[in-house]
Coordinates of C-alpha atoms in Angstrom, one line a residue:
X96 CA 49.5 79.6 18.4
X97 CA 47.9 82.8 19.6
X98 CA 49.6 84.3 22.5
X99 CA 47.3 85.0 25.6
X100 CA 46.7 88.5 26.3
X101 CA 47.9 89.6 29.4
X102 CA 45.5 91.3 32.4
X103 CA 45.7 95.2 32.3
X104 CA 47.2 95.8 35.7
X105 CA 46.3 99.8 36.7
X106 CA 49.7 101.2 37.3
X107 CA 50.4 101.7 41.8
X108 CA 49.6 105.1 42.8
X109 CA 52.8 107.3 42.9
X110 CA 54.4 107.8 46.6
X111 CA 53.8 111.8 46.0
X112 CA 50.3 111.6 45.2
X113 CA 49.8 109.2 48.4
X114 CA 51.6 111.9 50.5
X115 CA 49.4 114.8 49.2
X116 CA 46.2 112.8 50.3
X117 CA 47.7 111.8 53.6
X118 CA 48.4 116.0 53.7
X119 CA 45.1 116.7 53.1
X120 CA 43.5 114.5 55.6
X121 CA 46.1 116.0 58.1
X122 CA 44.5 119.0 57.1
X123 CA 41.0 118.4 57.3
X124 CA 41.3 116.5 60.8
X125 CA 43.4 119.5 62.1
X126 CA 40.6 121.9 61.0
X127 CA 38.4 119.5 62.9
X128 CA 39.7 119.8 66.0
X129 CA 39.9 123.7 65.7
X130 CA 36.3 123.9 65.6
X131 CA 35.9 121.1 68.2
X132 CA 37.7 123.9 71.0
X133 CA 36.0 126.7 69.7
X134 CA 33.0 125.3 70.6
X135 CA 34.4 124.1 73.6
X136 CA 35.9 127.3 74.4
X137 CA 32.6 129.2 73.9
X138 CA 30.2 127.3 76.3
X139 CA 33.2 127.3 78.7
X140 CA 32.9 131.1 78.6
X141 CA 29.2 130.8 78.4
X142 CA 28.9 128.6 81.6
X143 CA 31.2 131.0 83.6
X144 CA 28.6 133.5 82.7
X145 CA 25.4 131.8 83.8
X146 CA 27.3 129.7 86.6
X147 CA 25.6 133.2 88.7
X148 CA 23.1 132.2 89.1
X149 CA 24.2 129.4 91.2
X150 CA 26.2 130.0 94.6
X151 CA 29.6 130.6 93.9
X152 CA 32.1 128.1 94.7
X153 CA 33.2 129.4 97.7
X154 CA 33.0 128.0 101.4
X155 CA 29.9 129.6 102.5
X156 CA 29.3 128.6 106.3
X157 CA 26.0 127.0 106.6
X158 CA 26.2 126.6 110.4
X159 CA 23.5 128.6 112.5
X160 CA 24.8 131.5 114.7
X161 CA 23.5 129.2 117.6
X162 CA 25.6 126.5 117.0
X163 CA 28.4 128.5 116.8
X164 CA 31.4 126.9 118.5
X165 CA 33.1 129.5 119.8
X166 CA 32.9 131.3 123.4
X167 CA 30.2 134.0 121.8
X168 CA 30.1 135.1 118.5
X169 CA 32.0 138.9 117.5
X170 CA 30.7 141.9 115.8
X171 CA 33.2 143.2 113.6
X172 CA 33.3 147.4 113.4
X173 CA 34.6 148.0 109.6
X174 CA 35.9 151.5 109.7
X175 CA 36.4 152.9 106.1
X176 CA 38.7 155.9 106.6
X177 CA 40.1 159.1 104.9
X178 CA 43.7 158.6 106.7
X179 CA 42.7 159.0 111.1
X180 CA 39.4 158.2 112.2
X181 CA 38.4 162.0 113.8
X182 CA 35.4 160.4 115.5
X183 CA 37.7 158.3 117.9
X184 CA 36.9 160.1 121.2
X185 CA 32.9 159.3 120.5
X186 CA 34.0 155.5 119.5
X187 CA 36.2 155.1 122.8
X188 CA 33.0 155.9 125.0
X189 CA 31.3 153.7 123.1
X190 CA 34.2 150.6 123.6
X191 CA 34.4 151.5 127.0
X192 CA 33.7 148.8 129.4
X193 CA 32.9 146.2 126.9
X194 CA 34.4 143.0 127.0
X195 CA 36.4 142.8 124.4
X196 CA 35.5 138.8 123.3
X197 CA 32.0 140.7 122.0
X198 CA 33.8 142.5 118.9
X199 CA 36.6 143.0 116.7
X200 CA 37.7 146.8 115.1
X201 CA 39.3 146.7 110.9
X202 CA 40.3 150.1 109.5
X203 CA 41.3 151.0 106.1
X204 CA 42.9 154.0 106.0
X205 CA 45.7 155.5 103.0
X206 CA 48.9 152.9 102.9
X207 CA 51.0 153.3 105.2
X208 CA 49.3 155.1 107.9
X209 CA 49.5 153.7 111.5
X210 CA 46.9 154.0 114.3
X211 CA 49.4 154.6 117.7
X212 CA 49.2 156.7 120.6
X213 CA 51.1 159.8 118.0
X214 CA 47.9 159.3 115.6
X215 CA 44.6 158.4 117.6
X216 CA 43.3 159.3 121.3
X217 CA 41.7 155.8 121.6
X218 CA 43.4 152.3 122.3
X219 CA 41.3 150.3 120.6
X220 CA 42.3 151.2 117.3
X221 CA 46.0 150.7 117.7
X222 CA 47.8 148.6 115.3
X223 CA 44.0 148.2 113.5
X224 CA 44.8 149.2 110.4
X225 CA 45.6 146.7 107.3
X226 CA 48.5 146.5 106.2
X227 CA 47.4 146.1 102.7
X228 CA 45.4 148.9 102.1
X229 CA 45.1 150.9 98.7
X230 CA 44.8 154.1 97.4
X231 CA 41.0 155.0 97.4
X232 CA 38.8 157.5 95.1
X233 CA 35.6 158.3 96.0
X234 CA 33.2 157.0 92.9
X235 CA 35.3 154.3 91.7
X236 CA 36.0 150.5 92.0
X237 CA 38.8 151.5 94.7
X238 CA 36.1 152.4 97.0
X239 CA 34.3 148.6 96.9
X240 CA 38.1 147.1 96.7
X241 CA 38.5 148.6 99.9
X242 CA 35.3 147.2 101.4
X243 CA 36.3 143.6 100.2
X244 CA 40.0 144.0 101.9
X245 CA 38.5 144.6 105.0
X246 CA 36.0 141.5 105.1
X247 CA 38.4 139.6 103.8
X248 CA 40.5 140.8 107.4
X249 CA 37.5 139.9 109.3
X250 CA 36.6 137.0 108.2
X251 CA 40.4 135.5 109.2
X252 CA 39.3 135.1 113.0
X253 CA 36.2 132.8 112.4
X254 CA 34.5 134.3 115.8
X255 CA 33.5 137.1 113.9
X256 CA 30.1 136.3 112.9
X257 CA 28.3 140.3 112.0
X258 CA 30.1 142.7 110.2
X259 CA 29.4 145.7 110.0
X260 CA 30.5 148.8 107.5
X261 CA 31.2 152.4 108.8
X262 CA 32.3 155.4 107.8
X263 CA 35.0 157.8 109.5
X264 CA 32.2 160.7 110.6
X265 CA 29.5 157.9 111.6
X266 CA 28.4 158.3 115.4
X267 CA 26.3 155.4 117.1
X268 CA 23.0 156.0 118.4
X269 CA 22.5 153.5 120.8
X270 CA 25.5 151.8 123.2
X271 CA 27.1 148.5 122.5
X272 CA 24.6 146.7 124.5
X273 CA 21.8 147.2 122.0
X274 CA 23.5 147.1 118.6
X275 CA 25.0 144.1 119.5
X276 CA 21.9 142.4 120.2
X277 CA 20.4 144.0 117.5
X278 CA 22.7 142.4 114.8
X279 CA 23.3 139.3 116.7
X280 CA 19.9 138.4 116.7
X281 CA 19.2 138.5 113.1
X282 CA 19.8 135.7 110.7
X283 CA 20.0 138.2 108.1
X284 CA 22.0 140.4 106.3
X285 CA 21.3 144.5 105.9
X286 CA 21.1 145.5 102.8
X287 CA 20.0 148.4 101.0
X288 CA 18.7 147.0 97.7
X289 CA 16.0 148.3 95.7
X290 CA 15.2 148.5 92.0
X291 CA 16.8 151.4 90.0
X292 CA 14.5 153.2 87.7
X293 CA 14.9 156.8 88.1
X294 CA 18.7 157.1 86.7
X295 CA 20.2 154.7 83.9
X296 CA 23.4 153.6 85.4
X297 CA 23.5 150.1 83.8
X298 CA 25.4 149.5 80.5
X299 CA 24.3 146.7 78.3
X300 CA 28.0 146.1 78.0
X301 CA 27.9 144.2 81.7
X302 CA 24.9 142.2 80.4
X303 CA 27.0 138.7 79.3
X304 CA 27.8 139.0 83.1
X305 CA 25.0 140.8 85.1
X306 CA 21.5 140.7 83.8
X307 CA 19.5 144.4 83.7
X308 CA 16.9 142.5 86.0
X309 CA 19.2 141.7 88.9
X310 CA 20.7 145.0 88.9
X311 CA 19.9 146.9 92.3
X312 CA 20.9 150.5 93.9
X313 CA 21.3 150.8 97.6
X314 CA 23.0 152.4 100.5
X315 CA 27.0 151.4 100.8
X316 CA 26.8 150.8 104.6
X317 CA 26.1 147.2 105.1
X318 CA 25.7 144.7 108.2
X319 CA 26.3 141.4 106.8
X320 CA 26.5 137.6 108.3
X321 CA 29.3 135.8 107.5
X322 CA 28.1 133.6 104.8
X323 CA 27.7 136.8 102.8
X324 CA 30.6 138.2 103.4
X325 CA 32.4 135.6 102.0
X326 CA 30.3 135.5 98.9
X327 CA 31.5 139.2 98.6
X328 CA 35.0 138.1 99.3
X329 CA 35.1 135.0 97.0
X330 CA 33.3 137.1 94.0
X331 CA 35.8 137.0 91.1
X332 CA 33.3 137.5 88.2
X333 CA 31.0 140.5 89.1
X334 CA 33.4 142.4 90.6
X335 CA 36.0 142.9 87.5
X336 CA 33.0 143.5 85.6
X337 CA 31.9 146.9 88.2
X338 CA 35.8 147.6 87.9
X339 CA 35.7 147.5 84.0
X340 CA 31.9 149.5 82.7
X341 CA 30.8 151.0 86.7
X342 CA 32.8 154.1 86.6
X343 CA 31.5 157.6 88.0
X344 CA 31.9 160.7 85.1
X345 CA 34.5 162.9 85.9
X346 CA 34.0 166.5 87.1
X347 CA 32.3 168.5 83.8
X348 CA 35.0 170.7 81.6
X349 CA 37.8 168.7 81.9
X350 CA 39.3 166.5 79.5
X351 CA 38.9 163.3 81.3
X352 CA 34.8 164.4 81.4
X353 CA 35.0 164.6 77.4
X354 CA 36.5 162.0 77.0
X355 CA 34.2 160.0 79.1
X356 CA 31.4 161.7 77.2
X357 CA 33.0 161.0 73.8
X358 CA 33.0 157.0 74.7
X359 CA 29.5 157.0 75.8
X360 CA 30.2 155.7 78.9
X361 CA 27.0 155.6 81.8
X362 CA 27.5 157.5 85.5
X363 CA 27.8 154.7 87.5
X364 CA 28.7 154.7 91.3
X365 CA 30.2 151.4 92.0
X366 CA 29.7 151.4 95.7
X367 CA 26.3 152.2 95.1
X368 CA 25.5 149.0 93.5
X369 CA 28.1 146.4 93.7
X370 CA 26.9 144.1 97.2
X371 CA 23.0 145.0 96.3
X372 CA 23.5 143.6 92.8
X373 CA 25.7 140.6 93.5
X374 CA 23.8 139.3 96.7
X375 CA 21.1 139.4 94.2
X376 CA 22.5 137.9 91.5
X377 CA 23.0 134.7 94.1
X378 CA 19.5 134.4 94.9
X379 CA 20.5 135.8 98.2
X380 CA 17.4 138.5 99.0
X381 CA 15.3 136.3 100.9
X382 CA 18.3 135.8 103.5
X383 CA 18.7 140.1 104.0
X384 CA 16.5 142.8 105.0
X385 CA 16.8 145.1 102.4
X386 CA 17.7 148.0 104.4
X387 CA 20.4 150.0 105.5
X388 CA 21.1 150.6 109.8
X389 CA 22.8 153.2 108.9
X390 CA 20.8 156.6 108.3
X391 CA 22.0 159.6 106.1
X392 CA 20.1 162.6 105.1
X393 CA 19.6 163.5 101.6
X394 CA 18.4 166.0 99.3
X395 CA 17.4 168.5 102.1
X396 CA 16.5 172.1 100.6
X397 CA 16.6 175.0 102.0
X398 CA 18.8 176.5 104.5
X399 CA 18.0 173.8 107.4
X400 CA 21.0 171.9 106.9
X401 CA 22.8 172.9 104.1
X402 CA 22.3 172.8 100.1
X403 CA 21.9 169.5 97.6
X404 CA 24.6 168.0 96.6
X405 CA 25.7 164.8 95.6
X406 CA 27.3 163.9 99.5
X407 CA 24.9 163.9 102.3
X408 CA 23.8 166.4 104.6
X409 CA 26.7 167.0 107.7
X410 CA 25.1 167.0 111.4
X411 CA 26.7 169.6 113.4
X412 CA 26.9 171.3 116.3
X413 CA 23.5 173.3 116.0
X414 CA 21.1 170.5 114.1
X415 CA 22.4 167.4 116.4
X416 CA 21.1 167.8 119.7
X417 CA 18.8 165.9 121.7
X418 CA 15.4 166.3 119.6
X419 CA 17.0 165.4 116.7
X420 CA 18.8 162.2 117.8
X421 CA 15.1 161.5 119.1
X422 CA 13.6 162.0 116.0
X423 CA 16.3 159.3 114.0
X424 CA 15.3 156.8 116.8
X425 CA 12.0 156.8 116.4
X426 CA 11.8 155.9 112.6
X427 CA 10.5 152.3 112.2
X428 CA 10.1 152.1 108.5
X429 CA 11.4 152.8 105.0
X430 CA 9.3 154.0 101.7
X431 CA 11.4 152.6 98.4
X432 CA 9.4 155.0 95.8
X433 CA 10.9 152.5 92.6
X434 CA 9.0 150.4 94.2
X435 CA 6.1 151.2 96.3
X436 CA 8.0 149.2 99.2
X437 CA 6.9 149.6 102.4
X438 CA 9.9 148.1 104.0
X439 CA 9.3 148.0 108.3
X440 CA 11.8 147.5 110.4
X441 CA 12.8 144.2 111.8
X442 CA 15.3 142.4 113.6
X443 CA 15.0 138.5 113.8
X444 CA 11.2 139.2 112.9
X445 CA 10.6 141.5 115.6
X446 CA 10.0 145.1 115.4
X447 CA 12.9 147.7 115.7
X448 CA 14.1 151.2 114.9
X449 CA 15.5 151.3 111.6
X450 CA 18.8 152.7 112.3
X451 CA 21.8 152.2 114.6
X452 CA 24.1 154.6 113.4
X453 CA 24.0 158.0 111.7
X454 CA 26.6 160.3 109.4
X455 CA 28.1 162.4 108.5
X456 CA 28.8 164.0 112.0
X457 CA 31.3 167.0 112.9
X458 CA 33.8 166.7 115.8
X459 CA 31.4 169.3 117.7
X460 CA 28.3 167.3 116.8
X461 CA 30.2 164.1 118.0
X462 CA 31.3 166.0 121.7
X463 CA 28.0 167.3 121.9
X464 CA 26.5 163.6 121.6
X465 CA 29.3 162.6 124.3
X466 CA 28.4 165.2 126.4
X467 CA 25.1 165.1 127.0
X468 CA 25.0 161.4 126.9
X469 CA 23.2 160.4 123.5
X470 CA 24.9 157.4 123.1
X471 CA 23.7 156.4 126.7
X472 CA 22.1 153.4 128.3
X473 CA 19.6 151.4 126.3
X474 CA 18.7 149.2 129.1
X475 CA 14.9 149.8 128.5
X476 CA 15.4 149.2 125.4
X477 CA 14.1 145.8 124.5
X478 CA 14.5 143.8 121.1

């Protein structure tokens, strides 16, 4: 008999070849996933960067200043200072008599300075001062840092509804009466904005964060309603971004110059641009007049005041008298050359002066405006 041949039976697969495959998918899943996060990880970063142009997610007050719940709403005096405020005389006339639910006083001045009867000749800046100031350098982030701890202050006592900036050597031109009406009235923000053609200040380096079209020059001293300040606040992406590529160029022939140079870094004053651009960047221009209240002379030749420079022209004892004073009230417009704006003064759509305050001022120029009443009723003045 023949004997039946058996099936071939392929031999099982050895247990170390089954654990190499079982590797290998490991592997391959593993690598997966990898990409899976870096993709993830990218439009995560990408998002953060277009998420601008969207309001940021902050609690931005959309209640109407007349439906404000409070007694009456405050305008807050934002005093950015040197270390004392050598106006204070000029400001105390100005307080005086003025009830004191109508406004609120923030100073930020060098850390650890103290406004007391040893350091200023007016009450109402006693005990003023934050207690969290920094160390400020004119032309750098420091300088918008300190504008956003004092907003942030303000914006603590909710019956603060206007804020405005000032520097130590501003002087007002009219009494309380009228710039608190003035601000009060408007719905809007005060903004010096305007398109910057003339000077190349922005870096493409900002542009994954800040677009060269939203990118806007302007005067430092704002007036701003509370929903704005608390975009400028709440701002955690624009504002590293100004503290990182905004930076001004040191003074020429020094090291930290050539180096600047070397890197081929752009002049950029930060407090020049940082509010203008970011109230931009949120859509925001329609809600602000895009002006300053605050006037400042520029670029004056000759021997009239005194000689160009990158700070603005000093009033003093001589130049800011009477006439002069006159002559600032009666401005009602602004000319942006960049441009060809036209920008008339308003205030809750009626017509205005453009400016409330003025700098730089000397002590003499500020007794002189005490002293022969400048700052004065404005009781015939109507809004």
């Amino acid at each position: 008999m023949t004997k039946k041949s058996q099936p071939q039976i392929p031999p099982p697969l050895s247990r170390r070849g089954g654990v190499v495959w079982l590797g290998w998918k490991l592997v391959i899943a593993f690598s997966v996933a990898l990409c899976l996060l870096a993709l993830l990880r990218i439009q995560l970063q990408y998002n953060s960067f277009t998420t601008l142009s969207f309001p940021l997610s902050v609690a931005r007050s959309q209640t109407p200043l007349h439906k404000y719940s409070g007694d009456r709403p405050k305008l807050a005096f934002l005093f950015l200072a040197r270390r004392d405020l050598p106006l204070d005389f000029m400001w105390d006339r100005f307080f005086k008599g003025v009830d004191h639910a109508n406004f609120s006083i923030y100073i930020h001045s060098v850390p650890g300075f103290v406004f007391n009867e040893e350091t200023t000749r007016s009450q109402y800046f006693y005990n003023r001062q934050l207690n969290n100031s920094i160390k400020v350098v004119w032309g750098e982030s420091s300088m918008i840092e300190a504008e956003r701890l004092l907003l942030a202050s303000a914006l603590e006592d909710h019956s603060n509804q206007r804020f405005v900036l000032l520097s130590d050597r501003c002087a007002p031109l009219y009494d309380f009466g009228y710039i608190y009406k003035y601000l009060i009235s408007s719905p809007r923000s005060f903004v010096d904005s305007f398109l910057h053609t003339k000077e190349t200040r922005y870096s493409v380096k900002m542009s994954p964060v800040i677009p060269e079209e939203k990118w806007r020059k302007g005067s430092q001293w704002i007036a701003l309603i509370r929903s704005h300040a608390e975009v400028i606040v709440n701002d955690g992406i624009v504002f590293p971004v100004f503290k990182e590529f905004c930076k001004r160029c040191p003074p020429l022939g020094t090291n930290e110059a050539w180096l600047f140079l070397k890197q081929k870094r752009r002049n950029c004053i930060p407090d020049e641009h940082y509010v203008q651009t970011l109230l931009t960047m949120q859509g925001l221009e329609s809600e602000m007049e895009r002006r300053t209240v605050t006037y400042t002379v520029w670029n004056v030749s000759g021997t009239k005041y005194e000689a160009k420079s990158w700070h603005p022209v000093t009033f003093t004892l001589e130049n800011s008298g009477p006439e002069e004073i006159k002559e600032i009230k009666k401005i009602d417009h602004v000319y942006y050359e960049s441009e060809s704006r036209t920008e008339w003064c308003k205030a809750d759509s009626k017509p205005v002066p453009c400016f409330l305050f003025a700098r730089k001022f000397t002590n003499e120029a500020a007794m002189r405006i005490v002293s022969e009443g400048l700052i004065g009723s404005s009781a015939n003045k109507t809004l």
